[in-house]
mmCIF file of N, CA, C and O in Angstrom:
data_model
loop_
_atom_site.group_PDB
_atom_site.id
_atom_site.type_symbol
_atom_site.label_atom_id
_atom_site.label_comp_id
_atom_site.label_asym_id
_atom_site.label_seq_id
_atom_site.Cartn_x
_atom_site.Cartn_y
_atom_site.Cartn_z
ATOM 1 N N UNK A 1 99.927 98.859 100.831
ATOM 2 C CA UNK A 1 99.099 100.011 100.515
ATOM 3 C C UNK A 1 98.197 99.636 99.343
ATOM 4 O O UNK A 1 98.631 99.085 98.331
ATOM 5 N N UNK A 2 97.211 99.888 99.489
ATOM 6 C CA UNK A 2 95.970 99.734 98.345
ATOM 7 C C UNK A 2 95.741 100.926 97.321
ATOM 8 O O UNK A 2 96.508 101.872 97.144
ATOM 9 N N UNK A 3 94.823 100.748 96.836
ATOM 10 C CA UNK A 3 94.357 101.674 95.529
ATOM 11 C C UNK A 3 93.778 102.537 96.410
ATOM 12 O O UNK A 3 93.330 102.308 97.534
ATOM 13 N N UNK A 4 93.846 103.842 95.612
ATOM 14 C CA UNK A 4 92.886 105.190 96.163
ATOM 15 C C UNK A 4 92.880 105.875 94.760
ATOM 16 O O UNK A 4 93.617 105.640 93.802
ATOM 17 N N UNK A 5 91.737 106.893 94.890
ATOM 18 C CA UNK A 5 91.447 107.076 94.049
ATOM 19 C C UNK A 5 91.896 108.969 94.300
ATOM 20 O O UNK A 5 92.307 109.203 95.436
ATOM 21 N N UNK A 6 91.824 110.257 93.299
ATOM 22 C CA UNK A 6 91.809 111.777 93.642
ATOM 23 C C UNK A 6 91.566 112.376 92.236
ATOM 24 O O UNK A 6 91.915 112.152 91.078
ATOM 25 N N UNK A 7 90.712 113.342 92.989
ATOM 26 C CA UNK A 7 89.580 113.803 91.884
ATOM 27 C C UNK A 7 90.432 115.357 92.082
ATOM 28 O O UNK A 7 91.165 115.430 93.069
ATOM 29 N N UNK A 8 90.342 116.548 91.186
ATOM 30 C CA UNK A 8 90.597 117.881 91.178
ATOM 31 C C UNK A 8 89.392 118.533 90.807
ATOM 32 O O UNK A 8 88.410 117.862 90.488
ATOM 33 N N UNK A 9 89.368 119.759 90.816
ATOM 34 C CA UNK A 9 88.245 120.438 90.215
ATOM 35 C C UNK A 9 89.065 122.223 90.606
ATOM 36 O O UNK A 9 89.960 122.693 91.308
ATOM 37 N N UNK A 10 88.302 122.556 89.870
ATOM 38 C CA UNK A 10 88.369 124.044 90.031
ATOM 39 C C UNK A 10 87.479 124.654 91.692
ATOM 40 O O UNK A 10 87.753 125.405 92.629
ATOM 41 N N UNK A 11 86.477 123.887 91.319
ATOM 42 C CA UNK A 11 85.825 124.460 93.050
ATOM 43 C C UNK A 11 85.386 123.828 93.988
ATOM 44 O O UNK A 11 86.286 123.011 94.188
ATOM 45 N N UNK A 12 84.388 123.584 94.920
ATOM 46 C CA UNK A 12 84.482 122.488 95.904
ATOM 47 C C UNK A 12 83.366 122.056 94.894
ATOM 48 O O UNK A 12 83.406 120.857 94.620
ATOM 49 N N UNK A 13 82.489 122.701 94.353
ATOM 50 C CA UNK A 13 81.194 121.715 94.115
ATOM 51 C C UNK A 13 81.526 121.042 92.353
ATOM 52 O O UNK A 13 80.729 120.314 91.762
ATOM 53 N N UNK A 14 82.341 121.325 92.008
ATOM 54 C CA UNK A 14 82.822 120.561 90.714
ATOM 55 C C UNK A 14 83.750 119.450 91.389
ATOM 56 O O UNK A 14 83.053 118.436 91.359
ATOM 57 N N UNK A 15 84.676 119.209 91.838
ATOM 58 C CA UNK A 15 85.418 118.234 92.787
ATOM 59 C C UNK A 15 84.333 117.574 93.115
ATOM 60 O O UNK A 15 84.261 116.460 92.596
ATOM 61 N N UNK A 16 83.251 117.952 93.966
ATOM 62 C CA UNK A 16 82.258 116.976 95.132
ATOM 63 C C UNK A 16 81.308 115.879 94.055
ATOM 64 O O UNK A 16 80.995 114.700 94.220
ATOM 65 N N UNK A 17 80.899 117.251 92.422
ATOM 66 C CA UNK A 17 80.628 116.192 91.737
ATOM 67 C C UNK A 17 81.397 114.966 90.760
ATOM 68 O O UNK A 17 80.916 113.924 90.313
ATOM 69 N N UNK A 18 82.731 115.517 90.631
ATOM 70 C CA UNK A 18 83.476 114.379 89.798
ATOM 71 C C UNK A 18 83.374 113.390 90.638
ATOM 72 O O UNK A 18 83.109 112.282 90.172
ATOM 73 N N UNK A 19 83.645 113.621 92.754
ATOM 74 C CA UNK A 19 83.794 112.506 93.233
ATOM 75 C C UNK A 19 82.554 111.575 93.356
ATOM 76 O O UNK A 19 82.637 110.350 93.433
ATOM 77 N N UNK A 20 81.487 112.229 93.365
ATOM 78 C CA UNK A 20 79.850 111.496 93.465
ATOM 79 C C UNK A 20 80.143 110.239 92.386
ATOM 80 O O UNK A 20 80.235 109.014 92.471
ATOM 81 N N UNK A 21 80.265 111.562 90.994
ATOM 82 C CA UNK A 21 80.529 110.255 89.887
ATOM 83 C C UNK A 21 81.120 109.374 89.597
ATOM 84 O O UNK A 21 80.840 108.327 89.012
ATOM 85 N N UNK A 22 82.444 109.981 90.223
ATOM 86 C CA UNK A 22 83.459 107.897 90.497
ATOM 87 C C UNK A 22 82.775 107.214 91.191
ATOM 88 O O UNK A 22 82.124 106.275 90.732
ATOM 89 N N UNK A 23 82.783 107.628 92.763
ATOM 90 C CA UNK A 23 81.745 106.714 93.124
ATOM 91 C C UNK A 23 81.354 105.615 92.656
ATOM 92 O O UNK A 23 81.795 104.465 92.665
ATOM 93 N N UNK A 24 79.716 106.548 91.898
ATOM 94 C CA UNK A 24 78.672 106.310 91.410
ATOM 95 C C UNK A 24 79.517 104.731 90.283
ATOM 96 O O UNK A 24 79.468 103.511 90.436
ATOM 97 N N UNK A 25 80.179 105.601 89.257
ATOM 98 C CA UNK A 25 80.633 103.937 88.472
ATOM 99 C C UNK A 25 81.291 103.296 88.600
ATOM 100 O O UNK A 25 81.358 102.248 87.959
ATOM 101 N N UNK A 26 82.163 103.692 89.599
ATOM 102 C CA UNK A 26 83.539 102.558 90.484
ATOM 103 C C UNK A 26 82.746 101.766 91.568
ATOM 104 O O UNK A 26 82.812 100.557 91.347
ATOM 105 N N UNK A 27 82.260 101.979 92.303
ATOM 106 C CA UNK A 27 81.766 101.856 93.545
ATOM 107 C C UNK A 27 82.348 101.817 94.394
ATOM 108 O O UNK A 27 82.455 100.947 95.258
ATOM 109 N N UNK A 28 83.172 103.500 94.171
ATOM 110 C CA UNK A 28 84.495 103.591 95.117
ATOM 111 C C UNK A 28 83.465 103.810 96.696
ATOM 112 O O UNK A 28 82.315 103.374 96.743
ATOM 113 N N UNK A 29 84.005 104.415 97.683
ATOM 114 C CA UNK A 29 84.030 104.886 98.839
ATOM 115 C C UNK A 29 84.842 106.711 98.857
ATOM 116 O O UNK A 29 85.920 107.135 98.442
ATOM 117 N N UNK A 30 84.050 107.149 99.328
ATOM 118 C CA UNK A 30 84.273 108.462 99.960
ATOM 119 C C UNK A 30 85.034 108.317 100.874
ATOM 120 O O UNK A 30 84.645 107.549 101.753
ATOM 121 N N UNK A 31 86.477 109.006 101.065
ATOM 122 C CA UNK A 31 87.533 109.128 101.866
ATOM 123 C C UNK A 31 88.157 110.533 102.921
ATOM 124 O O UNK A 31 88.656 110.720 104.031
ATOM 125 N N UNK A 32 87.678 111.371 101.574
ATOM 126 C CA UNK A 32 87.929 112.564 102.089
ATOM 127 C C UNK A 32 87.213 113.591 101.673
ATOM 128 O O UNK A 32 87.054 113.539 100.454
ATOM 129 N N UNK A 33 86.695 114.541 102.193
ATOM 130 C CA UNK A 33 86.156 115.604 101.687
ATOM 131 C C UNK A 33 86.495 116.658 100.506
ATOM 132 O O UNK A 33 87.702 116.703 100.268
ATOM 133 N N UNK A 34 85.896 117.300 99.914
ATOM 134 C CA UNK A 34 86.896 118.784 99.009
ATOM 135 C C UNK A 34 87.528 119.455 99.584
ATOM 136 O O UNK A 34 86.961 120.371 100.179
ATOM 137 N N UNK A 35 89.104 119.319 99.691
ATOM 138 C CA UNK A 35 89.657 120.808 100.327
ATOM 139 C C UNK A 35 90.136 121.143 99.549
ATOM 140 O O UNK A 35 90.059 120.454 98.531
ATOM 141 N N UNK A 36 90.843 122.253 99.510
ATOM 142 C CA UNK A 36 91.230 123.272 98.793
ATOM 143 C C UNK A 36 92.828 123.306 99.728
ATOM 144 O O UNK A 36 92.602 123.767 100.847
ATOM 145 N N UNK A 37 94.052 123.008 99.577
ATOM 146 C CA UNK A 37 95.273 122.668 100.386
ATOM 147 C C UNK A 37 95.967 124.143 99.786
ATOM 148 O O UNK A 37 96.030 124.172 98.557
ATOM 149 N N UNK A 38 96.356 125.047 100.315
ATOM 150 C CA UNK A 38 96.845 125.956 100.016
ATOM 151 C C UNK A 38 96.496 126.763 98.472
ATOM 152 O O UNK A 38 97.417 127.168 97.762
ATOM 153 N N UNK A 39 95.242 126.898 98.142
ATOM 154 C CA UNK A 39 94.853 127.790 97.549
ATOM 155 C C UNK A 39 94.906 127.129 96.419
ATOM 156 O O UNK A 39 94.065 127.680 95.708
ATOM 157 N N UNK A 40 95.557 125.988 95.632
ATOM 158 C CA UNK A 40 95.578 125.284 94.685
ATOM 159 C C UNK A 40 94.930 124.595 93.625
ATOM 160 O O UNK A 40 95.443 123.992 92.683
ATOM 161 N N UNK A 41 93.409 124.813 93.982
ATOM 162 C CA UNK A 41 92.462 123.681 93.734
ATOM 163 C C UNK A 41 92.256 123.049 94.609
ATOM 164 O O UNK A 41 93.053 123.041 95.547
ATOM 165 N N UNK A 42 90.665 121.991 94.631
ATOM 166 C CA UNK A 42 89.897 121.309 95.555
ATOM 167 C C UNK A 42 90.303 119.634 94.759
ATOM 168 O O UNK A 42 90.390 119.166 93.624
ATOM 169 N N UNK A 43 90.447 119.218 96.073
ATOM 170 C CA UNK A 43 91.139 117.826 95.746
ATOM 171 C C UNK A 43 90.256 116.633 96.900
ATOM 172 O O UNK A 43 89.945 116.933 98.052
ATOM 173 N N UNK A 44 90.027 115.518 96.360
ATOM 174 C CA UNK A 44 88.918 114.839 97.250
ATOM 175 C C UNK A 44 89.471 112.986 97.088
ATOM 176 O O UNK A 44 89.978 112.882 95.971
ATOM 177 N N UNK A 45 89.489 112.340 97.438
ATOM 178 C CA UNK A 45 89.562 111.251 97.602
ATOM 179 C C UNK A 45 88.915 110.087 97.782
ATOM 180 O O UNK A 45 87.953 110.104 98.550
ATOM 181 N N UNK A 46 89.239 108.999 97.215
ATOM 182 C CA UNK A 46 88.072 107.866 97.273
ATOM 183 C C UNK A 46 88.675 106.672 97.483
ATOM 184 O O UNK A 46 89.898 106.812 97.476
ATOM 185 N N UNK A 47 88.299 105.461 97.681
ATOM 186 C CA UNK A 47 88.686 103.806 97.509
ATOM 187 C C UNK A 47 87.939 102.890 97.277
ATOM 188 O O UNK A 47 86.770 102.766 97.641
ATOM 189 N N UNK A 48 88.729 102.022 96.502
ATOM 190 C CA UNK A 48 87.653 101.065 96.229
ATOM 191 C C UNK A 48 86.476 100.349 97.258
ATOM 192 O O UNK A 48 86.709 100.227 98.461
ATOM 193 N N UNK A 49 85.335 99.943 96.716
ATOM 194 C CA UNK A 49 84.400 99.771 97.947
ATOM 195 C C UNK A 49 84.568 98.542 98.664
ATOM 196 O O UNK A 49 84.109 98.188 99.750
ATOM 197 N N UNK A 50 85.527 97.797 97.615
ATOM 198 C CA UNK A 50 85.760 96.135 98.722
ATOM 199 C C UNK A 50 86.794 96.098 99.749
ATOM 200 O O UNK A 50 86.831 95.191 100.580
ATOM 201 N N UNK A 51 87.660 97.082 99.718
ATOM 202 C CA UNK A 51 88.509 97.485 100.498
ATOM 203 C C UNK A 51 87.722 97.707 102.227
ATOM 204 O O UNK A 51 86.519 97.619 102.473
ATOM 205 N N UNK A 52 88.587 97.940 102.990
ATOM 206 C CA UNK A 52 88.110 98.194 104.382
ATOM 207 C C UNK A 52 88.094 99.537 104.698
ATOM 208 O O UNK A 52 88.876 99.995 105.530
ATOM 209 N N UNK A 53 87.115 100.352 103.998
ATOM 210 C CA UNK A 53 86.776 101.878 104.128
ATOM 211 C C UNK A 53 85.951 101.488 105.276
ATOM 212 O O UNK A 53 85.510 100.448 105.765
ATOM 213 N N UNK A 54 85.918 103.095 105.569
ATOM 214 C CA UNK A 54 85.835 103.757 106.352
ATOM 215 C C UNK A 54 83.831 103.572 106.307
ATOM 216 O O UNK A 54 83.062 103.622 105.347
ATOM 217 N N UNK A 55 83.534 103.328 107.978
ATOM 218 C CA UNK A 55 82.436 103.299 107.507
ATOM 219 C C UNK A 55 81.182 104.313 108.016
ATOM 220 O O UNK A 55 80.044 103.943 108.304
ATOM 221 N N UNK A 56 81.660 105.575 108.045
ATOM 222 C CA UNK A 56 81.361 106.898 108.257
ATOM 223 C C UNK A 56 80.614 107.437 107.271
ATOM 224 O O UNK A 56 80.811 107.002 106.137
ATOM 225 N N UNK A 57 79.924 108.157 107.407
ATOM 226 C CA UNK A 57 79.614 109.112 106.252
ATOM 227 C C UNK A 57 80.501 110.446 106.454
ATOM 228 O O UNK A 57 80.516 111.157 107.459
ATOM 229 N N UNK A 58 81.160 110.602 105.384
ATOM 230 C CA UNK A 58 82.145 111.803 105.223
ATOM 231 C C UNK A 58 82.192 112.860 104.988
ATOM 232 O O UNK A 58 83.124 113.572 105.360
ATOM 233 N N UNK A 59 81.047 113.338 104.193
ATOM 234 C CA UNK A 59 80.682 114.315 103.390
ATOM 235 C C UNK A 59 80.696 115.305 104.434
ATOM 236 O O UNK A 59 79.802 115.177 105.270
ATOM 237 N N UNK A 60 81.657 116.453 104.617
ATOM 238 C CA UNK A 60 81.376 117.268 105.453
ATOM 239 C C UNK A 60 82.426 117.215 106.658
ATOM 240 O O UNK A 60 82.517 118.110 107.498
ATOM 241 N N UNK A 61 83.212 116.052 106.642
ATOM 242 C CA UNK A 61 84.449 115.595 107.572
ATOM 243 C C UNK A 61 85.687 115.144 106.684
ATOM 244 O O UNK A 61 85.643 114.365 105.732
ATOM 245 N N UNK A 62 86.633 115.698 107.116
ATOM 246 C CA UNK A 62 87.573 114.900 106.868
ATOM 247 C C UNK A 62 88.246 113.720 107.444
ATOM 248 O O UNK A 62 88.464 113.813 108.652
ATOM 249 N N UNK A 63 88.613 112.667 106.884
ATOM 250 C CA UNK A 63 88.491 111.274 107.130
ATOM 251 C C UNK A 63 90.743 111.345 107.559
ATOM 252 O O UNK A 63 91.386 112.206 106.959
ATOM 253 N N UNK A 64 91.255 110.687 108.235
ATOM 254 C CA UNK A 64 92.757 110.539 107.926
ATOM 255 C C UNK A 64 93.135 109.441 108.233
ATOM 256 O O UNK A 64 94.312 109.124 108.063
#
């Protein structure tokens, strides 16, 4: 099992931007979208980019 990365936020669009910004200075990969898993907070996922991600665009899908 490899590295992954999970971002929280209070809403989907605070989550969507913490994950932009890992991203952005990791040069992670987008894994999973913002959900919100039983009312808890929005939770989103990433991996490193040398890894064998996914080579989808996600934004808007969830990836499994």
């Amino acid at each position: 099992m490899g590295v992954s990365y999970m971002v929280r936020g209070r809403t989907e669009a605070e989550c969507q931007q913490a994950l932009d910004m890992l991203c952005r200075l990791l040069g992670a990969v987008q894994t999973t979208r913002p959900v919100n898993p039983g009312g808890l907070g929005w939770v989103a996922r990433a991996v490193p980019g040398t890894t064998d991600a996914p080579d989808l665009e996600v934004r808007g899908r969830v990836m499994q």
